[in-house]
């Protein structure tokens, strides 16, 4: 089907006698649609290229957002490697017992008892960021490795960089399904997940832009994983 430019479309609807304000509205909607689609393409490509670093470096603490066993396994592994002093598991189901989580991850019992904290109050990503901010302040931590799935990482970092003031955040994306070759284009489920995350990301971006951070504080800084790091399959 022949593609019509925005100017050609304007002339075409003009010949049909549509009011100028209607024509302008149609053009604005079309332009917004193109911007939205282009933004989604950039977002999906960025997420597809995120890979788990071999060397994420170290930080004062590790924060993992619940949502899958792979996330917990990765966070516990980082703790066992000494990448952080303590681990916060944020958004844990109220009925889940610490013992259940410890056994599910295969974590050392003593390490889990001494160095793992569980947050049950967070119900969503906004709550994850708020509870993580409290936890960092209470423990006087200034840096954290953030662990979550690759598709969830952009929104998580956005919310956390808004809530976690005066902190350094290192992303540690967990990749359960590789999307770096554009595989998401052929997967209905991947498209659904990415589209949902994209719309939530836009909403979070609008909210954090309108709502200022705490007065006088310096926003959190997002840094890349340690120098010389590269991808590793998980």
mmCIF file with all atom_site columns, C-alpha atoms in Angstrom:
data_model
loop_
_atom_site.group_PDB
_atom_site.id
_atom_site.type_symbol
_atom_site.label_atom_id
_atom_site.label_alt_id
_atom_site.label_comp_id
_atom_site.label_asym_id
_atom_site.label_entity_id
_atom_site.label_seq_id
_atom_site.pdbx_PDB_ins_code
_atom_site.Cartn_x
_atom_site.Cartn_y
_atom_site.Cartn_z
_atom_site.occupancy
_atom_site.B_iso_or_equiv
_atom_site.pdbx_formal_charge
_atom_site.auth_seq_id
_atom_site.auth_comp_id
_atom_site.auth_asym_id
_atom_site.auth_atom_id
_atom_site.pdbx_PDB_model_num
ATOM 1   C CA . UNK A 1 1   ? 0.000   0.000   0.000  1.00 0.00 ? 1   UNK A CA 1
ATOM 2   C CA . UNK A 1 2   ? 1.377   3.440   -0.963 1.00 0.00 ? 2   UNK A CA 1
ATOM 3   C CA . UNK A 1 3   ? 2.664   5.422   1.979  1.00 0.00 ? 3   UNK A CA 1
ATOM 4   C CA . UNK A 1 4   ? 1.400   8.976   2.284  1.00 0.00 ? 4   UNK A CA 1
ATOM 5   C CA . UNK A 1 5   ? 3.549   11.708  3.793  1.00 0.00 ? 5   UNK A CA 1
ATOM 6   C CA . UNK A 1 6   ? 2.168   13.887  6.574  1.00 0.00 ? 6   UNK A CA 1
ATOM 7   C CA . UNK A 1 7   ? 1.960   16.872  4.191  1.00 0.00 ? 7   UNK A CA 1
ATOM 8   C CA . UNK A 1 8   ? 0.219   14.797  1.524  1.00 0.00 ? 8   UNK A CA 1
ATOM 9   C CA . UNK A 1 9   ? -2.225  13.442  4.088  1.00 0.00 ? 9   UNK A CA 1
ATOM 10  C CA . UNK A 1 10  ? -3.003  16.993  5.201  1.00 0.00 ? 10  UNK A CA 1
ATOM 11  C CA . UNK A 1 11  ? -3.809  18.043  1.624  1.00 0.00 ? 11  UNK A CA 1
ATOM 12  C CA . UNK A 1 12  ? -5.926  14.929  1.118  1.00 0.00 ? 12  UNK A CA 1
ATOM 13  C CA . UNK A 1 13  ? -8.094  15.461  4.206  1.00 0.00 ? 13  UNK A CA 1
ATOM 14  C CA . UNK A 1 14  ? -8.274  19.151  3.309  1.00 0.00 ? 14  UNK A CA 1
ATOM 15  C CA . UNK A 1 15  ? -9.935  18.317  -0.014 1.00 0.00 ? 15  UNK A CA 1
ATOM 16  C CA . UNK A 1 16  ? -12.579 16.358  1.890  1.00 0.00 ? 16  UNK A CA 1
ATOM 17  C CA . UNK A 1 17  ? -13.639 19.531  3.653  1.00 0.00 ? 17  UNK A CA 1
ATOM 18  C CA . UNK A 1 18  ? -12.595 18.661  7.209  1.00 0.00 ? 18  UNK A CA 1
ATOM 19  C CA . UNK A 1 19  ? -12.262 21.662  9.520  1.00 0.00 ? 19  UNK A CA 1
ATOM 20  C CA . UNK A 1 20  ? -8.712  22.905  10.041 1.00 0.00 ? 20  UNK A CA 1
ATOM 21  C CA . UNK A 1 21  ? -8.784  22.022  13.737 1.00 0.00 ? 21  UNK A CA 1
ATOM 22  C CA . UNK A 1 22  ? -9.794  18.437  12.938 1.00 0.00 ? 22  UNK A CA 1
ATOM 23  C CA . UNK A 1 23  ? -7.040  18.148  10.333 1.00 0.00 ? 23  UNK A CA 1
ATOM 24  C CA . UNK A 1 24  ? -4.522  19.496  12.835 1.00 0.00 ? 24  UNK A CA 1
ATOM 25  C CA . UNK A 1 25  ? -5.751  17.045  15.473 1.00 0.00 ? 25  UNK A CA 1
ATOM 26  C CA . UNK A 1 26  ? -5.367  14.108  13.090 1.00 0.00 ? 26  UNK A CA 1
ATOM 27  C CA . UNK A 1 27  ? -1.836  15.156  12.202 1.00 0.00 ? 27  UNK A CA 1
ATOM 28  C CA . UNK A 1 28  ? -0.895  15.573  15.865 1.00 0.00 ? 28  UNK A CA 1
ATOM 29  C CA . UNK A 1 29  ? -2.259  12.116  16.692 1.00 0.00 ? 29  UNK A CA 1
ATOM 30  C CA . UNK A 1 30  ? -0.312  10.600  13.796 1.00 0.00 ? 30  UNK A CA 1
ATOM 31  C CA . UNK A 1 31  ? 2.890   12.321  14.866 1.00 0.00 ? 31  UNK A CA 1
ATOM 32  C CA . UNK A 1 32  ? 2.439   11.160  18.453 1.00 0.00 ? 32  UNK A CA 1
ATOM 33  C CA . UNK A 1 33  ? 1.819   7.645   17.189 1.00 0.00 ? 33  UNK A CA 1
ATOM 34  C CA . UNK A 1 34  ? 5.068   7.696   15.224 1.00 0.00 ? 34  UNK A CA 1
ATOM 35  C CA . UNK A 1 35  ? 6.972   9.022   18.248 1.00 0.00 ? 35  UNK A CA 1
ATOM 36  C CA . UNK A 1 36  ? 5.419   6.370   20.502 1.00 0.00 ? 36  UNK A CA 1
ATOM 37  C CA . UNK A 1 37  ? 6.272   3.576   18.045 1.00 0.00 ? 37  UNK A CA 1
ATOM 38  C CA . UNK A 1 38  ? 9.795   4.891   17.569 1.00 0.00 ? 38  UNK A CA 1
ATOM 39  C CA . UNK A 1 39  ? 10.303  5.115   21.309 1.00 0.00 ? 39  UNK A CA 1
ATOM 40  C CA . UNK A 1 40  ? 9.113   1.542   21.732 1.00 0.00 ? 40  UNK A CA 1
ATOM 41  C CA . UNK A 1 41  ? 11.590  0.359   19.109 1.00 0.00 ? 41  UNK A CA 1
ATOM 42  C CA . UNK A 1 42  ? 14.442  2.130   20.916 1.00 0.00 ? 42  UNK A CA 1
ATOM 43  C CA . UNK A 1 43  ? 13.293  0.738   24.287 1.00 0.00 ? 43  UNK A CA 1
ATOM 44  C CA . UNK A 1 44  ? 12.981  -2.840  23.024 1.00 0.00 ? 44  UNK A CA 1
ATOM 45  C CA . UNK A 1 45  ? 16.367  -2.668  21.295 1.00 0.00 ? 45  UNK A CA 1
ATOM 46  C CA . UNK A 1 46  ? 17.997  -1.332  24.462 1.00 0.00 ? 46  UNK A CA 1
ATOM 47  C CA . UNK A 1 47  ? 16.469  -4.070  26.618 1.00 0.00 ? 47  UNK A CA 1
ATOM 48  C CA . UNK A 1 48  ? 17.466  -6.708  24.087 1.00 0.00 ? 48  UNK A CA 1
ATOM 49  C CA . UNK A 1 49  ? 21.089  -5.622  24.317 1.00 0.00 ? 49  UNK A CA 1
ATOM 50  C CA . UNK A 1 50  ? 21.247  -5.749  28.113 1.00 0.00 ? 50  UNK A CA 1
ATOM 51  C CA . UNK A 1 51  ? 23.349  -8.669  29.259 1.00 0.00 ? 51  UNK A CA 1
ATOM 52  C CA . UNK A 1 52  ? 24.511  -9.960  32.620 1.00 0.00 ? 52  UNK A CA 1
ATOM 53  C CA . UNK A 1 53  ? 28.024  -8.615  33.322 1.00 0.00 ? 53  UNK A CA 1
ATOM 54  C CA . UNK A 1 54  ? 30.830  -10.991 34.189 1.00 0.00 ? 54  UNK A CA 1
ATOM 55  C CA . UNK A 1 55  ? 32.302  -8.492  36.642 1.00 0.00 ? 55  UNK A CA 1
ATOM 56  C CA . UNK A 1 56  ? 29.782  -6.075  38.175 1.00 0.00 ? 56  UNK A CA 1
ATOM 57  C CA . UNK A 1 57  ? 32.384  -4.781  40.598 1.00 0.00 ? 57  UNK A CA 1
ATOM 58  C CA . UNK A 1 58  ? 31.430  -4.349  44.240 1.00 0.00 ? 58  UNK A CA 1
ATOM 59  C CA . UNK A 1 59  ? 29.183  -2.067  46.261 1.00 0.00 ? 59  UNK A CA 1
ATOM 60  C CA . UNK A 1 60  ? 28.101  -1.507  49.842 1.00 0.00 ? 60  UNK A CA 1
ATOM 61  C CA . UNK A 1 61  ? 24.939  -3.519  49.289 1.00 0.00 ? 61  UNK A CA 1
ATOM 62  C CA . UNK A 1 62  ? 22.898  -5.621  46.886 1.00 0.00 ? 62  UNK A CA 1
ATOM 63  C CA . UNK A 1 63  ? 19.206  -5.059  46.176 1.00 0.00 ? 63  UNK A CA 1
ATOM 64  C CA . UNK A 1 64  ? 17.083  -7.621  44.342 1.00 0.00 ? 64  UNK A CA 1
ATOM 65  C CA . UNK A 1 65  ? 13.503  -7.016  43.238 1.00 0.00 ? 65  UNK A CA 1
ATOM 66  C CA . UNK A 1 66  ? 11.438  -10.169 43.540 1.00 0.00 ? 66  UNK A CA 1
ATOM 67  C CA . UNK A 1 67  ? 9.669   -11.574 40.517 1.00 0.00 ? 67  UNK A CA 1
ATOM 68  C CA . UNK A 1 68  ? 11.535  -14.730 39.628 1.00 0.00 ? 68  UNK A CA 1
ATOM 69  C CA . UNK A 1 69  ? 13.842  -17.366 41.071 1.00 0.00 ? 69  UNK A CA 1
ATOM 70  C CA . UNK A 1 70  ? 16.601  -16.412 38.635 1.00 0.00 ? 70  UNK A CA 1
ATOM 71  C CA . UNK A 1 71  ? 16.778  -12.931 40.173 1.00 0.00 ? 71  UNK A CA 1
ATOM 72  C CA . UNK A 1 72  ? 17.136  -14.339 43.692 1.00 0.00 ? 72  UNK A CA 1
ATOM 73  C CA . UNK A 1 73  ? 19.750  -16.868 42.607 1.00 0.00 ? 73  UNK A CA 1
ATOM 74  C CA . UNK A 1 74  ? 21.812  -14.144 40.949 1.00 0.00 ? 74  UNK A CA 1
ATOM 75  C CA . UNK A 1 75  ? 21.585  -11.832 43.971 1.00 0.00 ? 75  UNK A CA 1
ATOM 76  C CA . UNK A 1 76  ? 22.546  -14.560 46.447 1.00 0.00 ? 76  UNK A CA 1
ATOM 77  C CA . UNK A 1 77  ? 25.479  -15.523 44.236 1.00 0.00 ? 77  UNK A CA 1
ATOM 78  C CA . UNK A 1 78  ? 26.690  -11.917 44.280 1.00 0.00 ? 78  UNK A CA 1
ATOM 79  C CA . UNK A 1 79  ? 26.430  -11.881 48.081 1.00 0.00 ? 79  UNK A CA 1
ATOM 80  C CA . UNK A 1 80  ? 28.365  -15.135 48.346 1.00 0.00 ? 80  UNK A CA 1
ATOM 81  C CA . UNK A 1 81  ? 31.068  -13.652 46.130 1.00 0.00 ? 81  UNK A CA 1
ATOM 82  C CA . UNK A 1 82  ? 31.413  -10.721 48.519 1.00 0.00 ? 82  UNK A CA 1
ATOM 83  C CA . UNK A 1 83  ? 30.101  -8.141  46.033 1.00 0.00 ? 83  UNK A CA 1
ATOM 84  C CA . UNK A 1 84  ? 28.172  -6.431  48.825 1.00 0.00 ? 84  UNK A CA 1
ATOM 85  C CA . UNK A 1 85  ? 27.970  -6.443  52.616 1.00 0.00 ? 85  UNK A CA 1
ATOM 86  C CA . UNK A 1 86  ? 24.241  -7.132  52.821 1.00 0.00 ? 86  UNK A CA 1
ATOM 87  C CA . UNK A 1 87  ? 21.402  -8.187  50.544 1.00 0.00 ? 87  UNK A CA 1
ATOM 88  C CA . UNK A 1 88  ? 17.894  -6.730  50.523 1.00 0.00 ? 88  UNK A CA 1
ATOM 89  C CA . UNK A 1 89  ? 15.180  -8.876  48.960 1.00 0.00 ? 89  UNK A CA 1
ATOM 90  C CA . UNK A 1 90  ? 12.419  -6.370  48.194 1.00 0.00 ? 90  UNK A CA 1
ATOM 91  C CA . UNK A 1 91  ? 8.766   -7.188  47.629 1.00 0.00 ? 91  UNK A CA 1
ATOM 92  C CA . UNK A 1 92  ? 8.619   -10.625 49.228 1.00 0.00 ? 92  UNK A CA 1
ATOM 93  C CA . UNK A 1 93  ? 5.213   -12.286 49.488 1.00 0.00 ? 93  UNK A CA 1
ATOM 94  C CA . UNK A 1 94  ? 3.982   -11.965 53.108 1.00 0.00 ? 94  UNK A CA 1
ATOM 95  C CA . UNK A 1 95  ? 3.349   -15.717 53.345 1.00 0.00 ? 95  UNK A CA 1
ATOM 96  C CA . UNK A 1 96  ? 6.884   -16.659 52.265 1.00 0.00 ? 96  UNK A CA 1
ATOM 97  C CA . UNK A 1 97  ? 9.098   -17.662 55.185 1.00 0.00 ? 97  UNK A CA 1
ATOM 98  C CA . UNK A 1 98  ? 12.804  -16.754 55.292 1.00 0.00 ? 98  UNK A CA 1
ATOM 99  C CA . UNK A 1 99  ? 13.585  -20.468 55.486 1.00 0.00 ? 99  UNK A CA 1
ATOM 100 C CA . UNK A 1 100 ? 11.643  -21.088 52.265 1.00 0.00 ? 100 UNK A CA 1
ATOM 101 C CA . UNK A 1 101 ? 13.598  -18.376 50.462 1.00 0.00 ? 101 UNK A CA 1
ATOM 102 C CA . UNK A 1 102 ? 16.906  -19.637 51.820 1.00 0.00 ? 102 UNK A CA 1
ATOM 103 C CA . UNK A 1 103 ? 16.195  -23.173 50.670 1.00 0.00 ? 103 UNK A CA 1
ATOM 104 C CA . UNK A 1 104 ? 14.881  -22.058 47.278 1.00 0.00 ? 104 UNK A CA 1
ATOM 105 C CA . UNK A 1 105 ? 18.094  -20.175 46.537 1.00 0.00 ? 105 UNK A CA 1
ATOM 106 C CA . UNK A 1 106 ? 20.387  -22.775 48.064 1.00 0.00 ? 106 UNK A CA 1
ATOM 107 C CA . UNK A 1 107 ? 22.060  -20.042 50.093 1.00 0.00 ? 107 UNK A CA 1
ATOM 108 C CA . UNK A 1 108 ? 24.340  -20.865 52.992 1.00 0.00 ? 108 UNK A CA 1
ATOM 109 C CA . UNK A 1 109 ? 22.233  -20.883 56.151 1.00 0.00 ? 109 UNK A CA 1
ATOM 110 C CA . UNK A 1 110 ? 24.672  -18.808 58.204 1.00 0.00 ? 110 UNK A CA 1
ATOM 111 C CA . UNK A 1 111 ? 25.182  -16.269 55.409 1.00 0.00 ? 111 UNK A CA 1
ATOM 112 C CA . UNK A 1 112 ? 21.428  -15.914 54.952 1.00 0.00 ? 112 UNK A CA 1
ATOM 113 C CA . UNK A 1 113 ? 20.900  -15.414 58.695 1.00 0.00 ? 113 UNK A CA 1
ATOM 114 C CA . UNK A 1 114 ? 23.570  -12.760 59.067 1.00 0.00 ? 114 UNK A CA 1
ATOM 115 C CA . UNK A 1 115 ? 23.460  -10.785 55.836 1.00 0.00 ? 115 UNK A CA 1
ATOM 116 C CA . UNK A 1 116 ? 20.018  -10.974 54.191 1.00 0.00 ? 116 UNK A CA 1
ATOM 117 C CA . UNK A 1 117 ? 17.121  -8.614  54.909 1.00 0.00 ? 117 UNK A CA 1
ATOM 118 C CA . UNK A 1 118 ? 13.583  -9.159  53.652 1.00 0.00 ? 118 UNK A CA 1
ATOM 119 C CA . UNK A 1 119 ? 11.148  -6.405  52.697 1.00 0.00 ? 119 UNK A CA 1
ATOM 120 C CA . UNK A 1 120 ? 7.473   -7.410  52.647 1.00 0.00 ? 120 UNK A CA 1
ATOM 121 C CA . UNK A 1 121 ? 5.973   -3.917  52.315 1.00 0.00 ? 121 UNK A CA 1
ATOM 122 C CA . UNK A 1 122 ? 6.752   -3.135  48.672 1.00 0.00 ? 122 UNK A CA 1
ATOM 123 C CA . UNK A 1 123 ? 3.876   -4.020  46.338 1.00 0.00 ? 123 UNK A CA 1
ATOM 124 C CA . UNK A 1 124 ? 5.300   -2.628  43.102 1.00 0.00 ? 124 UNK A CA 1
ATOM 125 C CA . UNK A 1 125 ? 8.410   -1.019  41.621 1.00 0.00 ? 125 UNK A CA 1
ATOM 126 C CA . UNK A 1 126 ? 7.627   2.322   43.275 1.00 0.00 ? 126 UNK A CA 1
ATOM 127 C CA . UNK A 1 127 ? 7.438   0.531   46.613 1.00 0.00 ? 127 UNK A CA 1
ATOM 128 C CA . UNK A 1 128 ? 10.675  -1.323  45.865 1.00 0.00 ? 128 UNK A CA 1
ATOM 129 C CA . UNK A 1 129 ? 12.443  1.992   45.373 1.00 0.00 ? 129 UNK A CA 1
ATOM 130 C CA . UNK A 1 130 ? 10.929  3.562   48.512 1.00 0.00 ? 130 UNK A CA 1
ATOM 131 C CA . UNK A 1 131 ? 11.761  0.610   50.757 1.00 0.00 ? 131 UNK A CA 1
ATOM 132 C CA . UNK A 1 132 ? 15.255  0.331   49.282 1.00 0.00 ? 132 UNK A CA 1
ATOM 133 C CA . UNK A 1 133 ? 15.849  4.005   50.044 1.00 0.00 ? 133 UNK A CA 1
ATOM 134 C CA . UNK A 1 134 ? 14.869  3.478   53.695 1.00 0.00 ? 134 UNK A CA 1
ATOM 135 C CA . UNK A 1 135 ? 17.077  0.406   53.963 1.00 0.00 ? 135 UNK A CA 1
ATOM 136 C CA . UNK A 1 136 ? 20.120  2.149   52.487 1.00 0.00 ? 136 UNK A CA 1
ATOM 137 C CA . UNK A 1 137 ? 19.689  5.101   54.845 1.00 0.00 ? 137 UNK A CA 1
ATOM 138 C CA . UNK A 1 138 ? 19.269  2.887   57.900 1.00 0.00 ? 138 UNK A CA 1
ATOM 139 C CA . UNK A 1 139 ? 22.489  1.027   57.084 1.00 0.00 ? 139 UNK A CA 1
ATOM 140 C CA . UNK A 1 140 ? 24.425  4.107   55.886 1.00 0.00 ? 140 UNK A CA 1
ATOM 141 C CA . UNK A 1 141 ? 25.068  2.463   52.524 1.00 0.00 ? 141 UNK A CA 1
ATOM 142 C CA . UNK A 1 142 ? 26.079  4.724   49.644 1.00 0.00 ? 142 UNK A CA 1
ATOM 143 C CA . UNK A 1 143 ? 26.168  2.253   46.754 1.00 0.00 ? 143 UNK A CA 1
ATOM 144 C CA . UNK A 1 144 ? 24.172  -0.773  45.624 1.00 0.00 ? 144 UNK A CA 1
ATOM 145 C CA . UNK A 1 145 ? 24.050  -3.382  42.878 1.00 0.00 ? 145 UNK A CA 1
ATOM 146 C CA . UNK A 1 146 ? 20.473  -3.567  41.559 1.00 0.00 ? 146 UNK A CA 1
ATOM 147 C CA . UNK A 1 147 ? 19.347  -7.027  40.433 1.00 0.00 ? 147 UNK A CA 1
ATOM 148 C CA . UNK A 1 148 ? 16.249  -7.586  38.315 1.00 0.00 ? 148 UNK A CA 1
ATOM 149 C CA . UNK A 1 149 ? 15.291  -8.941  34.889 1.00 0.00 ? 149 UNK A CA 1
ATOM 150 C CA . UNK A 1 150 ? 16.579  -7.138  31.798 1.00 0.00 ? 150 UNK A CA 1
ATOM 151 C CA . UNK A 1 151 ? 13.120  -5.982  30.676 1.00 0.00 ? 151 UNK A CA 1
ATOM 152 C CA . UNK A 1 152 ? 12.419  -4.575  34.161 1.00 0.00 ? 152 UNK A CA 1
ATOM 153 C CA . UNK A 1 153 ? 15.772  -2.827  34.577 1.00 0.00 ? 153 UNK A CA 1
ATOM 154 C CA . UNK A 1 154 ? 15.045  0.543   32.848 1.00 0.00 ? 154 UNK A CA 1
ATOM 155 C CA . UNK A 1 155 ? 11.981  1.277   34.985 1.00 0.00 ? 155 UNK A CA 1
ATOM 156 C CA . UNK A 1 156 ? 13.644  -0.032  38.148 1.00 0.00 ? 156 UNK A CA 1
ATOM 157 C CA . UNK A 1 157 ? 16.649  2.248   37.681 1.00 0.00 ? 157 UNK A CA 1
ATOM 158 C CA . UNK A 1 158 ? 14.372  5.194   36.891 1.00 0.00 ? 158 UNK A CA 1
ATOM 159 C CA . UNK A 1 159 ? 12.357  4.729   40.088 1.00 0.00 ? 159 UNK A CA 1
ATOM 160 C CA . UNK A 1 160 ? 15.407  4.018   42.220 1.00 0.00 ? 160 UNK A CA 1
ATOM 161 C CA . UNK A 1 161 ? 17.486  6.896   40.894 1.00 0.00 ? 161 UNK A CA 1
ATOM 162 C CA . UNK A 1 162 ? 14.550  9.137   41.838 1.00 0.00 ? 162 UNK A CA 1
ATOM 163 C CA . UNK A 1 163 ? 14.139  7.711   45.344 1.00 0.00 ? 163 UNK A CA 1
ATOM 164 C CA . UNK A 1 164 ? 17.680  6.709   46.305 1.00 0.00 ? 164 UNK A CA 1
ATOM 165 C CA . UNK A 1 165 ? 19.415  10.008  46.885 1.00 0.00 ? 165 UNK A CA 1
ATOM 166 C CA . UNK A 1 166 ? 23.193  10.403  47.131 1.00 0.00 ? 166 UNK A CA 1
ATOM 167 C CA . UNK A 1 167 ? 23.766  6.806   46.044 1.00 0.00 ? 167 UNK A CA 1
ATOM 168 C CA . UNK A 1 168 ? 25.630  4.949   43.310 1.00 0.00 ? 168 UNK A CA 1
ATOM 169 C CA . UNK A 1 169 ? 23.621  2.268   41.493 1.00 0.00 ? 169 UNK A CA 1
ATOM 170 C CA . UNK A 1 170 ? 25.134  -0.517  39.418 1.00 0.00 ? 170 UNK A CA 1
ATOM 171 C CA . UNK A 1 171 ? 22.639  -2.431  37.231 1.00 0.00 ? 171 UNK A CA 1
ATOM 172 C CA . UNK A 1 172 ? 22.862  -6.214  37.155 1.00 0.00 ? 172 UNK A CA 1
ATOM 173 C CA . UNK A 1 173 ? 20.293  -7.355  34.572 1.00 0.00 ? 173 UNK A CA 1
ATOM 174 C CA . UNK A 1 174 ? 19.303  -11.011 34.704 1.00 0.00 ? 174 UNK A CA 1
ATOM 175 C CA . UNK A 1 175 ? 18.666  -12.445 31.244 1.00 0.00 ? 175 UNK A CA 1
ATOM 176 C CA . UNK A 1 176 ? 16.350  -15.461 31.191 1.00 0.00 ? 176 UNK A CA 1
ATOM 177 C CA . UNK A 1 177 ? 15.431  -15.147 27.499 1.00 0.00 ? 177 UNK A CA 1
ATOM 178 C CA . UNK A 1 178 ? 17.903  -13.737 24.995 1.00 0.00 ? 178 UNK A CA 1
ATOM 179 C CA . UNK A 1 179 ? 16.475  -10.868 22.967 1.00 0.00 ? 179 UNK A CA 1
ATOM 180 C CA . UNK A 1 180 ? 19.647  -9.287  21.605 1.00 0.00 ? 180 UNK A CA 1
ATOM 181 C CA . UNK A 1 181 ? 19.153  -10.697 18.101 1.00 0.00 ? 181 UNK A CA 1
ATOM 182 C CA . UNK A 1 182 ? 15.718  -9.130  17.692 1.00 0.00 ? 182 UNK A CA 1
ATOM 183 C CA . UNK A 1 183 ? 13.991  -12.363 18.780 1.00 0.00 ? 183 UNK A CA 1
ATOM 184 C CA . UNK A 1 184 ? 11.328  -10.275 20.514 1.00 0.00 ? 184 UNK A CA 1
ATOM 185 C CA . UNK A 1 185 ? 9.895   -9.377  17.096 1.00 0.00 ? 185 UNK A CA 1
ATOM 186 C CA . UNK A 1 186 ? 8.877   -12.994 16.520 1.00 0.00 ? 186 UNK A CA 1
ATOM 187 C CA . UNK A 1 187 ? 7.593   -13.715 20.031 1.00 0.00 ? 187 UNK A CA 1
ATOM 188 C CA . UNK A 1 188 ? 4.084   -12.640 20.974 1.00 0.00 ? 188 UNK A CA 1
ATOM 189 C CA . UNK A 1 189 ? 4.833   -13.081 24.674 1.00 0.00 ? 189 UNK A CA 1
ATOM 190 C CA . UNK A 1 190 ? 8.056   -11.036 24.466 1.00 0.00 ? 190 UNK A CA 1
ATOM 191 C CA . UNK A 1 191 ? 6.230   -8.281  22.569 1.00 0.00 ? 191 UNK A CA 1
ATOM 192 C CA . UNK A 1 192 ? 3.505   -8.197  25.211 1.00 0.00 ? 192 UNK A CA 1
ATOM 193 C CA . UNK A 1 193 ? 6.013   -7.982  28.085 1.00 0.00 ? 193 UNK A CA 1
ATOM 194 C CA . UNK A 1 194 ? 8.117   -5.317  26.380 1.00 0.00 ? 194 UNK A CA 1
ATOM 195 C CA . UNK A 1 195 ? 5.093   -3.231  25.382 1.00 0.00 ? 195 UNK A CA 1
ATOM 196 C CA . UNK A 1 196 ? 3.686   -3.391  28.919 1.00 0.00 ? 196 UNK A CA 1
ATOM 197 C CA . UNK A 1 197 ? 7.044   -2.392  30.391 1.00 0.00 ? 197 UNK A CA 1
ATOM 198 C CA . UNK A 1 198 ? 7.404   0.425   27.871 1.00 0.00 ? 198 UNK A CA 1
ATOM 199 C CA . UNK A 1 199 ? 4.054   1.970   28.783 1.00 0.00 ? 199 UNK A CA 1
ATOM 200 C CA . UNK A 1 200 ? 4.851   1.624   32.494 1.00 0.00 ? 200 UNK A CA 1
ATOM 201 C CA . UNK A 1 201 ? 8.248   3.210   31.884 1.00 0.00 ? 201 UNK A CA 1
ATOM 202 C CA . UNK A 1 202 ? 6.642   6.202   30.153 1.00 0.00 ? 202 UNK A CA 1
ATOM 203 C CA . UNK A 1 203 ? 4.210   6.610   33.054 1.00 0.00 ? 203 UNK A CA 1
ATOM 204 C CA . UNK A 1 204 ? 7.089   6.421   35.551 1.00 0.00 ? 204 UNK A CA 1
ATOM 205 C CA . UNK A 1 205 ? 9.085   8.937   33.518 1.00 0.00 ? 205 UNK A CA 1
ATOM 206 C CA . UNK A 1 206 ? 6.176   11.378  33.521 1.00 0.00 ? 206 UNK A CA 1
ATOM 207 C CA . UNK A 1 207 ? 5.576   10.925  37.256 1.00 0.00 ? 207 UNK A CA 1
ATOM 208 C CA . UNK A 1 208 ? 9.220   11.304  38.301 1.00 0.00 ? 208 UNK A CA 1
ATOM 209 C CA . UNK A 1 209 ? 9.567   14.358  36.055 1.00 0.00 ? 209 UNK A CA 1
ATOM 210 C CA . UNK A 1 210 ? 6.576   16.080  37.666 1.00 0.00 ? 210 UNK A CA 1
ATOM 211 C CA . UNK A 1 211 ? 7.338   14.971  41.228 1.00 0.00 ? 211 UNK A CA 1
ATOM 212 C CA . UNK A 1 212 ? 10.653  16.471  42.407 1.00 0.00 ? 212 UNK A CA 1
ATOM 213 C CA . UNK A 1 213 ? 13.181  14.525  44.425 1.00 0.00 ? 213 UNK A CA 1
ATOM 214 C CA . UNK A 1 214 ? 13.762  15.412  48.045 1.00 0.00 ? 214 UNK A CA 1
ATOM 215 C CA . UNK A 1 215 ? 14.949  19.001  48.293 1.00 0.00 ? 215 UNK A CA 1
ATOM 216 C CA . UNK A 1 216 ? 18.688  19.480  48.734 1.00 0.00 ? 216 UNK A CA 1
ATOM 217 C CA . UNK A 1 217 ? 19.629  15.896  47.896 1.00 0.00 ? 217 UNK A CA 1
ATOM 218 C CA . UNK A 1 218 ? 21.745  14.777  44.975 1.00 0.00 ? 218 UNK A CA 1
ATOM 219 C CA . UNK A 1 219 ? 19.993  12.207  42.740 1.00 0.00 ? 219 UNK A CA 1
ATOM 220 C CA . UNK A 1 220 ? 21.436  8.708   42.600 1.00 0.00 ? 220 UNK A CA 1
ATOM 221 C CA . UNK A 1 221 ? 24.056  8.066   39.923 1.00 0.00 ? 221 UNK A CA 1
ATOM 222 C CA . UNK A 1 222 ? 23.776  5.021   37.661 1.00 0.00 ? 222 UNK A CA 1
ATOM 223 C CA . UNK A 1 223 ? 27.102  3.480   36.696 1.00 0.00 ? 223 UNK A CA 1
ATOM 224 C CA . UNK A 1 224 ? 28.038  0.665   34.361 1.00 0.00 ? 224 UNK A CA 1
ATOM 225 C CA . UNK A 1 225 ? 29.370  -2.644  35.621 1.00 0.00 ? 225 UNK A CA 1
ATOM 226 C CA . UNK A 1 226 ? 33.083  -2.897  36.421 1.00 0.00 ? 226 UNK A CA 1
ATOM 227 C CA . UNK A 1 227 ? 35.655  -2.105  33.770 1.00 0.00 ? 227 UNK A CA 1
ATOM 228 C CA . UNK A 1 228 ? 36.411  -4.977  31.467 1.00 0.00 ? 228 UNK A CA 1
ATOM 229 C CA . UNK A 1 229 ? 33.090  -6.670  32.118 1.00 0.00 ? 229 UNK A CA 1
ATOM 230 C CA . UNK A 1 230 ? 31.259  -8.532  29.424 1.00 0.00 ? 230 UNK A CA 1
ATOM 231 C CA . UNK A 1 231 ? 28.186  -10.662 28.903 1.00 0.00 ? 231 UNK A CA 1
ATOM 232 C CA . UNK A 1 232 ? 27.637  -14.020 30.446 1.00 0.00 ? 232 UNK A CA 1
ATOM 233 C CA . UNK A 1 233 ? 24.741  -16.412 29.891 1.00 0.00 ? 233 UNK A CA 1
ATOM 234 C CA . UNK A 1 234 ? 22.526  -17.372 32.804 1.00 0.00 ? 234 UNK A CA 1
#
